[in-house]
CSV table of C-alpha atoms in Angstrom, one decimal:
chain,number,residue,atom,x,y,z
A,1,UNK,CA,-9.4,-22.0,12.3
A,2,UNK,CA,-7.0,-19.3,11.5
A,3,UNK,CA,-8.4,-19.0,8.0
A,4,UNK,CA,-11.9,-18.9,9.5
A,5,UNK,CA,-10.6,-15.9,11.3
A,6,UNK,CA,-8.6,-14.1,9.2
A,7,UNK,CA,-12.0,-14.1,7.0
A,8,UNK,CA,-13.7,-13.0,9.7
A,9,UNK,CA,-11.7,-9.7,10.4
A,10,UNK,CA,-11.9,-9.1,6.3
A,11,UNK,CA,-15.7,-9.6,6.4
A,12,UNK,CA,-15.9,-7.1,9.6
A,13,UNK,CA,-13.5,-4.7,7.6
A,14,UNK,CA,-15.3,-4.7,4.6
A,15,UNK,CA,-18.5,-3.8,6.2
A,16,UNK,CA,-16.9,-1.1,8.0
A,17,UNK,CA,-16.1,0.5,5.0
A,18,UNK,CA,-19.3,-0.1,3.3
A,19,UNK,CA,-20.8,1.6,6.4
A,20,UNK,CA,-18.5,4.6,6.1
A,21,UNK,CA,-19.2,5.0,2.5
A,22,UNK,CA,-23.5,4.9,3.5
A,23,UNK,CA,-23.0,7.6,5.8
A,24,UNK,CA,-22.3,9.5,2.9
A,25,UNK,CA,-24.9,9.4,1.8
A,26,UNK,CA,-27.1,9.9,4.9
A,27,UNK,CA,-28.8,13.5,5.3
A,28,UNK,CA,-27.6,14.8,8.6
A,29,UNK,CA,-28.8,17.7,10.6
A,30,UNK,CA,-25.1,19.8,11.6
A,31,UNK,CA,-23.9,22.9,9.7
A,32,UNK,CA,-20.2,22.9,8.4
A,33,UNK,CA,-17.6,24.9,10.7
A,34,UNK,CA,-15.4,27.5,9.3
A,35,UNK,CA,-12.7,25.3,9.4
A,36,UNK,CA,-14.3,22.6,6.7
A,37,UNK,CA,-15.7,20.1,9.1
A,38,UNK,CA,-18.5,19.3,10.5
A,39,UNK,CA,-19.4,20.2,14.2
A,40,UNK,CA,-20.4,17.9,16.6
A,41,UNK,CA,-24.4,17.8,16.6
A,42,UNK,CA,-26.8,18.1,19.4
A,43,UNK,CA,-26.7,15.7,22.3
A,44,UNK,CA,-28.4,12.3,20.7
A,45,UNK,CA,-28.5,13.3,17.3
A,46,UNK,CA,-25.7,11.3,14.9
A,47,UNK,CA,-23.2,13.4,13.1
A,48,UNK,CA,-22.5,12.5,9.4
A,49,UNK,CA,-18.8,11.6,8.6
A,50,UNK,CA,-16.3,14.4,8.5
A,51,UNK,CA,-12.7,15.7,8.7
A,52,UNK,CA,-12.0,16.0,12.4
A,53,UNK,CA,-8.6,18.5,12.1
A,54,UNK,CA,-5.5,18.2,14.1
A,55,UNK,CA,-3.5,20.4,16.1
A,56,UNK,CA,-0.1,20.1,14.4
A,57,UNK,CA,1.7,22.8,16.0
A,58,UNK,CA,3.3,23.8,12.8
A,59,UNK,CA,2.5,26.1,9.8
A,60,UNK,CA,4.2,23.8,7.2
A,61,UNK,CA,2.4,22.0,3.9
A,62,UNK,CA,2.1,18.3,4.5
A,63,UNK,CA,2.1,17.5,0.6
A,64,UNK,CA,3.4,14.0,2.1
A,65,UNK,CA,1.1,11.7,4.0
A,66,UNK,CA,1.4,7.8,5.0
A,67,UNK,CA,-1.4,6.6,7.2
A,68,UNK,CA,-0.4,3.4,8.9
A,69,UNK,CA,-3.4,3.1,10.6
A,70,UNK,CA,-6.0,4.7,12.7
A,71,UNK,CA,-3.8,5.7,15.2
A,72,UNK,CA,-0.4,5.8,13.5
A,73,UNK,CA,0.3,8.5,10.7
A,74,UNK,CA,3.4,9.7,9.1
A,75,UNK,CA,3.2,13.6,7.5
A,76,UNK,CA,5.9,15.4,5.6
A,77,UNK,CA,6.5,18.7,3.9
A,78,UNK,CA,7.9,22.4,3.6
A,79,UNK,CA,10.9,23.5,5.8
A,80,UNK,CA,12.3,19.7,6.1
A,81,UNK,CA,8.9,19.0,8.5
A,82,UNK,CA,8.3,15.6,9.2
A,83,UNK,CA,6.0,14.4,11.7
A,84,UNK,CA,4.2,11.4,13.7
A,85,UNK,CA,1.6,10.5,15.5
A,86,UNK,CA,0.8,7.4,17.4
A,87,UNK,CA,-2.4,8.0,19.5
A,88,UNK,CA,-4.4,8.6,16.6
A,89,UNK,CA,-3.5,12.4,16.2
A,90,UNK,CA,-3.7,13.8,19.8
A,91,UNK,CA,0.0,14.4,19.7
A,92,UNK,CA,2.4,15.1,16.5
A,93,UNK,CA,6.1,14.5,17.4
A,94,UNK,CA,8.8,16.6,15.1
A,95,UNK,CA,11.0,13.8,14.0
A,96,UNK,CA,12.8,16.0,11.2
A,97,UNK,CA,15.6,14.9,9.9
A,98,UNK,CA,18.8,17.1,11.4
A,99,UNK,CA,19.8,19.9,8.8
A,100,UNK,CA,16.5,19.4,6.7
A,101,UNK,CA,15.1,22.9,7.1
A,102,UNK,CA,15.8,23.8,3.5
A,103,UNK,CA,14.5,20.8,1.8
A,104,UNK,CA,10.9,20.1,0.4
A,105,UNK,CA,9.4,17.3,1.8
A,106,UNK,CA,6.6,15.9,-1.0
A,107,UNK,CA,6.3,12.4,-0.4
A,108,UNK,CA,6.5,10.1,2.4
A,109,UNK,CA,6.2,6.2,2.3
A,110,UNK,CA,5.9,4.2,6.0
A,111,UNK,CA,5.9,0.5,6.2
A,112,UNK,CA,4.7,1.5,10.3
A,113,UNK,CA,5.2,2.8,12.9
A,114,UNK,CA,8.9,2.7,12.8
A,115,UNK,CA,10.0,2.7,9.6
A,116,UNK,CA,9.5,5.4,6.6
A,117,UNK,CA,11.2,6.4,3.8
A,118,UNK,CA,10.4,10.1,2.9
A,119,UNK,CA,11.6,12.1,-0.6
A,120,UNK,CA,12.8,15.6,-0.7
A,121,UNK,CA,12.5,17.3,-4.5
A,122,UNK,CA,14.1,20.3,-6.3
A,123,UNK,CA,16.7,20.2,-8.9
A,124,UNK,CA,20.3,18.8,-8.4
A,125,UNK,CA,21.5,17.3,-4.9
A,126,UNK,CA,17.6,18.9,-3.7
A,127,UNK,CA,16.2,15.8,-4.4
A,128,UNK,CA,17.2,13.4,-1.4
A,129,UNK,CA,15.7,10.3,0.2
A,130,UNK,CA,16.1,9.4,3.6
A,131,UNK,CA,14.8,6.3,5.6
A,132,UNK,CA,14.4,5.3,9.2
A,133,UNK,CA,13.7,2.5,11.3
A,134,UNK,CA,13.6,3.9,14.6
A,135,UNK,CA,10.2,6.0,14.4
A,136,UNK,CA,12.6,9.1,13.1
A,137,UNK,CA,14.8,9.2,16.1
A,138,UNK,CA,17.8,9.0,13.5
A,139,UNK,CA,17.8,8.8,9.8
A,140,UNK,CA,20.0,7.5,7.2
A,141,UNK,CA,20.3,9.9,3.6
A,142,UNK,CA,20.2,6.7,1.2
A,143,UNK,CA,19.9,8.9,-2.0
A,144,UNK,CA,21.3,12.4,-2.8
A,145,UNK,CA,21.2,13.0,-6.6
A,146,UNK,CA,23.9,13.9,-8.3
A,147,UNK,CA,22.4,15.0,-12.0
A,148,UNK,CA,21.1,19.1,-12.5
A,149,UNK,CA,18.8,17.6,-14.9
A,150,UNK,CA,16.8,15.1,-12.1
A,151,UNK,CA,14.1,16.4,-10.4
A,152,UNK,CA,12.7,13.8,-8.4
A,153,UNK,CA,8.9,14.1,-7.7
A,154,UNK,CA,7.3,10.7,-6.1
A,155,UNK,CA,8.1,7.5,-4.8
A,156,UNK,CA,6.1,4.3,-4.2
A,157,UNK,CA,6.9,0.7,-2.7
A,158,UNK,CA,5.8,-2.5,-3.8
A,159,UNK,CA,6.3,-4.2,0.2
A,160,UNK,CA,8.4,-3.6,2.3
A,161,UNK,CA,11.9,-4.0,0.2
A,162,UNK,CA,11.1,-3.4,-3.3
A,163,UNK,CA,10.2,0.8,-4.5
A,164,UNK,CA,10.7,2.9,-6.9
A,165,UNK,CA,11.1,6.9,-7.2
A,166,UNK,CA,10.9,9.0,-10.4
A,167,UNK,CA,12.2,11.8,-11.6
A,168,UNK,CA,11.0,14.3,-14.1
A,169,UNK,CA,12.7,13.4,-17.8
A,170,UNK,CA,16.3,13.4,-18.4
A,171,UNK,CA,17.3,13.5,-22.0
A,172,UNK,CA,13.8,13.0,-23.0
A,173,UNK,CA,13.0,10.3,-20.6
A,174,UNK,CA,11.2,10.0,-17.1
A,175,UNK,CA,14.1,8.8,-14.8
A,176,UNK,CA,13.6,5.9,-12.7
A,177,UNK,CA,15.2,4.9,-9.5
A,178,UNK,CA,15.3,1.2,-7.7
A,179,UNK,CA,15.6,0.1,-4.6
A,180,UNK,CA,15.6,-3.9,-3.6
A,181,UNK,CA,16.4,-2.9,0.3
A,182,UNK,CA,13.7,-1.3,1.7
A,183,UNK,CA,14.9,2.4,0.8
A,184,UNK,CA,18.5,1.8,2.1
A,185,UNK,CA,20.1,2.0,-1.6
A,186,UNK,CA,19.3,2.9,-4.8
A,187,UNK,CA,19.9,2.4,-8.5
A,188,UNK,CA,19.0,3.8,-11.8
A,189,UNK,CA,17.0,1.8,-14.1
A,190,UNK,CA,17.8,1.4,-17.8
A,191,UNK,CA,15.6,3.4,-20.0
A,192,UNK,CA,15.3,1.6,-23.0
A,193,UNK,CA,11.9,0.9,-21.2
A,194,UNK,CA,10.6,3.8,-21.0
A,195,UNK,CA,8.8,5.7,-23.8
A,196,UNK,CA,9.6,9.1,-24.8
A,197,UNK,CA,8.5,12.2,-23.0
A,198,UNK,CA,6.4,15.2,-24.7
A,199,UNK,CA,7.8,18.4,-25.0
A,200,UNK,CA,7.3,19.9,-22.0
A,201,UNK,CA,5.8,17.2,-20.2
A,202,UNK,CA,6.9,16.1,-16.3
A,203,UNK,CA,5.1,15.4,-13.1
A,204,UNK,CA,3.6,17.4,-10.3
A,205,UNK,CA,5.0,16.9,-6.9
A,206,UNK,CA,1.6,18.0,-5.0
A,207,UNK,CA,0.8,15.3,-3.1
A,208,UNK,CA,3.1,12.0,-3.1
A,209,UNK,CA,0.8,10.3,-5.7
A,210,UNK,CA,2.4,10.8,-8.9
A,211,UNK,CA,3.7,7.6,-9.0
A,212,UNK,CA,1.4,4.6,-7.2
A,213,UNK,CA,1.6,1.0,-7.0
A,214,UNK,CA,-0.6,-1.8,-6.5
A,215,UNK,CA,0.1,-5.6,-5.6
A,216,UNK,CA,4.2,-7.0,-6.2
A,217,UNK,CA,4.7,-5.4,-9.7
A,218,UNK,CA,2.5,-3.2,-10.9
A,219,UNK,CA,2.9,0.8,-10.6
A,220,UNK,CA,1.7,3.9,-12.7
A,221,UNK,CA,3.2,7.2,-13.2
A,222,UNK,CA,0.9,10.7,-14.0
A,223,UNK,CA,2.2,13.6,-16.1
A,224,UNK,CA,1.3,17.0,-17.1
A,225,UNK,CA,2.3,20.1,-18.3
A,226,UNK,CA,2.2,19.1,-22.4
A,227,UNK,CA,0.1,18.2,-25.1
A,228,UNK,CA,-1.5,15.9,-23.4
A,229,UNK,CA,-1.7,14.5,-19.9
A,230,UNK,CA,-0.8,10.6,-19.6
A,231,UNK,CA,-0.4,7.9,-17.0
A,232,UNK,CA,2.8,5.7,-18.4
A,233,UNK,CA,1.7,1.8,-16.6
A,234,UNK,CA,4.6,-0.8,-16.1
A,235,UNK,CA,4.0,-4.4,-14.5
A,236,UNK,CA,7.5,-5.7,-14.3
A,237,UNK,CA,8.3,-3.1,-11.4
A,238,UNK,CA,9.8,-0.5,-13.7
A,239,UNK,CA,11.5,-2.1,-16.5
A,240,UNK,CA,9.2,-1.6,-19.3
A,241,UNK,CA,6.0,1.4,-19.8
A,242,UNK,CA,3.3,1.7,-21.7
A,243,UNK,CA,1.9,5.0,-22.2
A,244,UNK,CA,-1.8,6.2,-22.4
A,245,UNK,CA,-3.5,9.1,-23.1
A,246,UNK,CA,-5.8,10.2,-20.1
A,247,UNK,CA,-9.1,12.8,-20.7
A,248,UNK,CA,-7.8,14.9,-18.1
A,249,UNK,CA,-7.1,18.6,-20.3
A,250,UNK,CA,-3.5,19.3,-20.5
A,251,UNK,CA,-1.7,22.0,-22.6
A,252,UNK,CA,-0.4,23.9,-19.9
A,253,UNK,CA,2.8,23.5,-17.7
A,254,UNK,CA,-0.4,23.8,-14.6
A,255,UNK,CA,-2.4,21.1,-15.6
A,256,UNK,CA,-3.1,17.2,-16.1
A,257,UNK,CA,-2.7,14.5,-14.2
A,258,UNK,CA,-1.7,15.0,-10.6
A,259,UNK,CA,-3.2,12.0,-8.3
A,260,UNK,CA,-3.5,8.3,-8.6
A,261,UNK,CA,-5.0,5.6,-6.8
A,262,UNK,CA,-5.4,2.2,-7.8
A,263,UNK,CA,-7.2,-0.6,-5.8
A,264,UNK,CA,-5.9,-3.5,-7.2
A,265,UNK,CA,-4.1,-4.1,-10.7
A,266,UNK,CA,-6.9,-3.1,-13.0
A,267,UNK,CA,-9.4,-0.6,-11.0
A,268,UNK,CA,-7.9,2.8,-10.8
A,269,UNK,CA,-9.0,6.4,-10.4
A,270,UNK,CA,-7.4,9.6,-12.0
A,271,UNK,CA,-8.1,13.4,-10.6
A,272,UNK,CA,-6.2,16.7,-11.6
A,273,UNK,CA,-6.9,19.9,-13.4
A,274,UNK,CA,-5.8,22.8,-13.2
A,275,UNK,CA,-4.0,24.1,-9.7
A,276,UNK,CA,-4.1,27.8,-11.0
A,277,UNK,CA,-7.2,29.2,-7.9
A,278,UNK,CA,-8.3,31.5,-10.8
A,279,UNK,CA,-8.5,28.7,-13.5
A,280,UNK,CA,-11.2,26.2,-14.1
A,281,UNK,CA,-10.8,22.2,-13.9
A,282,UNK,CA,-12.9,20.6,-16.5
A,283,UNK,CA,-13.2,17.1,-16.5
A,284,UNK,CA,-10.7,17.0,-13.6
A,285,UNK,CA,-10.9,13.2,-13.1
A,286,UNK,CA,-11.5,9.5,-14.5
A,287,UNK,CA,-11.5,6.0,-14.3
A,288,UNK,CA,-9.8,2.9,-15.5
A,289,UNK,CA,-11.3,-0.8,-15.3
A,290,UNK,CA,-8.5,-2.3,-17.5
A,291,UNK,CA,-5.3,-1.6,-15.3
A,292,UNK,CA,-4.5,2.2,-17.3
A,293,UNK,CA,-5.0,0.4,-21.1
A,294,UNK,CA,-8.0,3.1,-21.4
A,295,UNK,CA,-9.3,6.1,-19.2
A,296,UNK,CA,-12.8,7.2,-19.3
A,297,UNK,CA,-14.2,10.6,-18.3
A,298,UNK,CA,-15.9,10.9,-15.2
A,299,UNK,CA,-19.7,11.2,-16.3
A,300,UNK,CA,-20.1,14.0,-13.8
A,301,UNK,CA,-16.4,14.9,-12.5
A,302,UNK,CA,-14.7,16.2,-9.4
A,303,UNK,CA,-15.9,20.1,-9.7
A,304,UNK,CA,-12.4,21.2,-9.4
A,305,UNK,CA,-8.9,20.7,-9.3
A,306,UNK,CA,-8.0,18.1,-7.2
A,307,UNK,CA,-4.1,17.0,-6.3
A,308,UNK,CA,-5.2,13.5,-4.0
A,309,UNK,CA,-7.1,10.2,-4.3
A,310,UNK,CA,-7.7,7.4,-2.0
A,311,UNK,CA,-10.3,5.1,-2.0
A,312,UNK,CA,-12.2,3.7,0.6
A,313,UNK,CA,-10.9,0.9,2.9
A,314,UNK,CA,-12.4,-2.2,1.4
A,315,UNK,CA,-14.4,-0.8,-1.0
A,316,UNK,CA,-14.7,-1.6,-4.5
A,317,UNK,CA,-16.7,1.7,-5.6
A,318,UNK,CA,-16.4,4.4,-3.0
A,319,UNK,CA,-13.2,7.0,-3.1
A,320,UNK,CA,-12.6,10.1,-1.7
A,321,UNK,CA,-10.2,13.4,-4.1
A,322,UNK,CA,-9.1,16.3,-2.1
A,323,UNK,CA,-7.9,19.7,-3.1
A,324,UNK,CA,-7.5,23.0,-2.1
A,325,UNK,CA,-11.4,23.7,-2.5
A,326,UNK,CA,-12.9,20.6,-0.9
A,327,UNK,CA,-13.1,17.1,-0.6
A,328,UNK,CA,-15.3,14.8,-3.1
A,329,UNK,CA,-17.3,11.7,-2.4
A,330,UNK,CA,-18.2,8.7,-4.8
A,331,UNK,CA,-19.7,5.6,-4.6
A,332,UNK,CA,-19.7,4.4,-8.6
A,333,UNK,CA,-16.0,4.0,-8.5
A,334,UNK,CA,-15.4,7.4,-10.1
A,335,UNK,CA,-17.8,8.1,-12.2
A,336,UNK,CA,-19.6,10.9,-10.7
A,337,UNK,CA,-18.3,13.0,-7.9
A,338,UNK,CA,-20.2,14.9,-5.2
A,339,UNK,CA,-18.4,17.4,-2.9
A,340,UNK,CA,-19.1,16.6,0.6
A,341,UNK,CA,-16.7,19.2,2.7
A,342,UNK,CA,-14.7,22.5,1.7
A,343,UNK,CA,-11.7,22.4,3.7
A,344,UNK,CA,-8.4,22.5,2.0
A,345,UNK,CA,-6.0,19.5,1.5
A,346,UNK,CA,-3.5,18.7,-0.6
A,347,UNK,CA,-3.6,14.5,0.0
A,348,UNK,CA,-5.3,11.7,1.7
A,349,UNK,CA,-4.6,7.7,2.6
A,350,UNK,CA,-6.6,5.3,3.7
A,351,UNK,CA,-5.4,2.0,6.2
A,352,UNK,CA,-6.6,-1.6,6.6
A,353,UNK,CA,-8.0,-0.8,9.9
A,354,UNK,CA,-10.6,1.4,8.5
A,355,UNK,CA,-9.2,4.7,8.7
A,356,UNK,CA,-8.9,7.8,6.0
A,357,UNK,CA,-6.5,10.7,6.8
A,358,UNK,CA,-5.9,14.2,5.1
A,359,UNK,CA,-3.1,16.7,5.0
A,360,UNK,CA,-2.0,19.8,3.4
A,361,UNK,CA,-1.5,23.7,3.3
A,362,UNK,CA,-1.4,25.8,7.3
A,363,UNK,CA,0.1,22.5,9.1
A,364,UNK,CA,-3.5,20.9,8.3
A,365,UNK,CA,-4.1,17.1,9.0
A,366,UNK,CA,-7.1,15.4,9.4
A,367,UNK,CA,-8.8,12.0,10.1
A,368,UNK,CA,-11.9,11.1,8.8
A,369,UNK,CA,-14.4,10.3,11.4
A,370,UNK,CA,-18.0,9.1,11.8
């Protein structure tokens, strides 16, 4: 009987999701607000999904976002900002860490309500990770890095003990660090591993997703910035990479790869560009079916550079990319894109329960609603 409902609740979820992702595509009568979601239309009259935006209180960039669920969410960014909400967004508590204001928040990992590691970047002892288990009331710096040549972009965890961070290449390799406790320690991994970096290649810390994971062992790093822009894939946590050329232009310290999301071990999405406002983002996206062996081009791509991707809960073909010009719908699991709101955001995460939140530049976070 537990089985029985355990299935039930998946079925249930799985529908809610396939709902969400038909409202998409429903015509639906109210105009778009200034602020790049859609108003609330007349009395009787069904409102198509849209970003309902928060009241933060704060002007900082949430680059870093964990959504637990739909009423718990995790945000972190400039000036050593980290907040939380646990009624769904009504209220944001400051739960900085003490003495943070100079550090860069990017990236933010929450296992729920209680406990989060988050990642600071910059060169030298900039890049720092801290973790807490008491819903930010106190935190413990687990990490301070020691090496001028680190620069530590992203971090991702497999559950709730095993995660990795990286770090833009050290003497011509992407630095990896371990942690087997939850966030509470860390170690280097060897790098015999890891293939060698292009000349001017590294990652972009624009919205925590530089570095994903999917299921106990499997993770995926994006890069940028050289010849060509690459997603390195290693399925033994870390130990071992294989690199692969992506479609997504490169060539530029400003473009390449700058989002992942992967929905299980094979099906994964790709979305960057170019984050220059004056440039354009050709084929800013693409897809994998074969776990990152081989990308493909979106037939009809994101129309612009996009920094986050997360795809819809329970869903095997719809996804949502943001970026500072919008937010893009699909429902072919990548392969064409449609932009279905203008507001700007810099990432977005999805939960079990059903619910898709957004955060970036102004203090902005959102949460999908329908």
């Amino acid at each position: 009987m537990r089985g029985m409902g355990k299935s039930r609740r998946m079925v249930s979820m799985g529908l809610a999701g396939a709902a969400l992702a038909l409202a998409f595509t429903t015509p639906a009568g109210p105009a778009q607000a200034a602020g790049g979601h859609t108003q609330e239309g007349p009395q009787g009259t069904r409102t198509a999904p849209h970003w309902d935006v928060k009241d933060s209180g704060t002007d900082a960039r949430f680059r870093g976002l964990a959504a637990v669920s739909r009423d718990a969410a995790w945000v972190a960014g400039t000036k050593g900002t980290v907040l939380r909400t646990s009624d769904g967004g009504a209220h944001w508590r400051n739960v900085s860490p003490p003495g943070a204001g100079e550090l860069e928040f990017r990236d933010i990992e929450a296992f729920d309500s209680r406990r989060a590691v988050v990642l600071a970047i910059g060169e030298g002892d900039a890049s720092r990770v801290f973790r807490t288990d008491d819903g930010g009331a106190t935190w413990t710096e687990s990490f301070r890095n020691s090496d001028p040549k680190a620069f530590y972009d992203c971090l991702t965890f497999f559950d709730a003990r095993h995660g990795l961070a990286m770090s833009d290449p050290v003497d011509g390799k992407y630095r990896i660090l371990s942690t087997r406790d939850g966030g509470r320690s860390w170690d280097v991994l060897p790098s015999a591993g890891m293939p060698a970096a292009q000349e001017g290649e590294a990652g972009f810390a624009a919205s925590g997703q530089c570095l994903v994971s999917s299921g106990p062992r499997d993770v995926w790093l994006a890069t940028g910035g050289a010849a060509r822009a690459r997603v390195l894939h290693s399925s033994d946590r870390g130990l071992t990479w294989r690199a692969t050329d992506s479609p997504i232009p490169a060539g530029d310290p400003a473009r390449g790869v700058f989002g992942l999301a992967f929905r299980d071990r094979t099906h994964g999405i790709a979305v960057g560009g170019d984050y220059r406002a004056d440039q354009a983002s050709p084929r800013a996206s693409a897809t994998t079916r074969d776990g990152g062996r081989t990308w493909t081009a979106s037939a009809a791509p994101v129309p612009a550079y996009r920094s986050g991707v997360a795809w819809l809960p329970h869903s095997r073909t719809s996804a949502l990319a943001v970026g500072p010009t919008g937010t893009d719908l699909t429902l072919d699991a990548g392969r064409t894109w449609r932009t279905v709101d203008t507001g700007s955001y810099d990432t977005a995460d999805c939960t079990h329960d059903g619910a898709c939140w957004a955060s970036g530049e102004k203090g902005r976070i959102a949460r999908l609603e329908r």
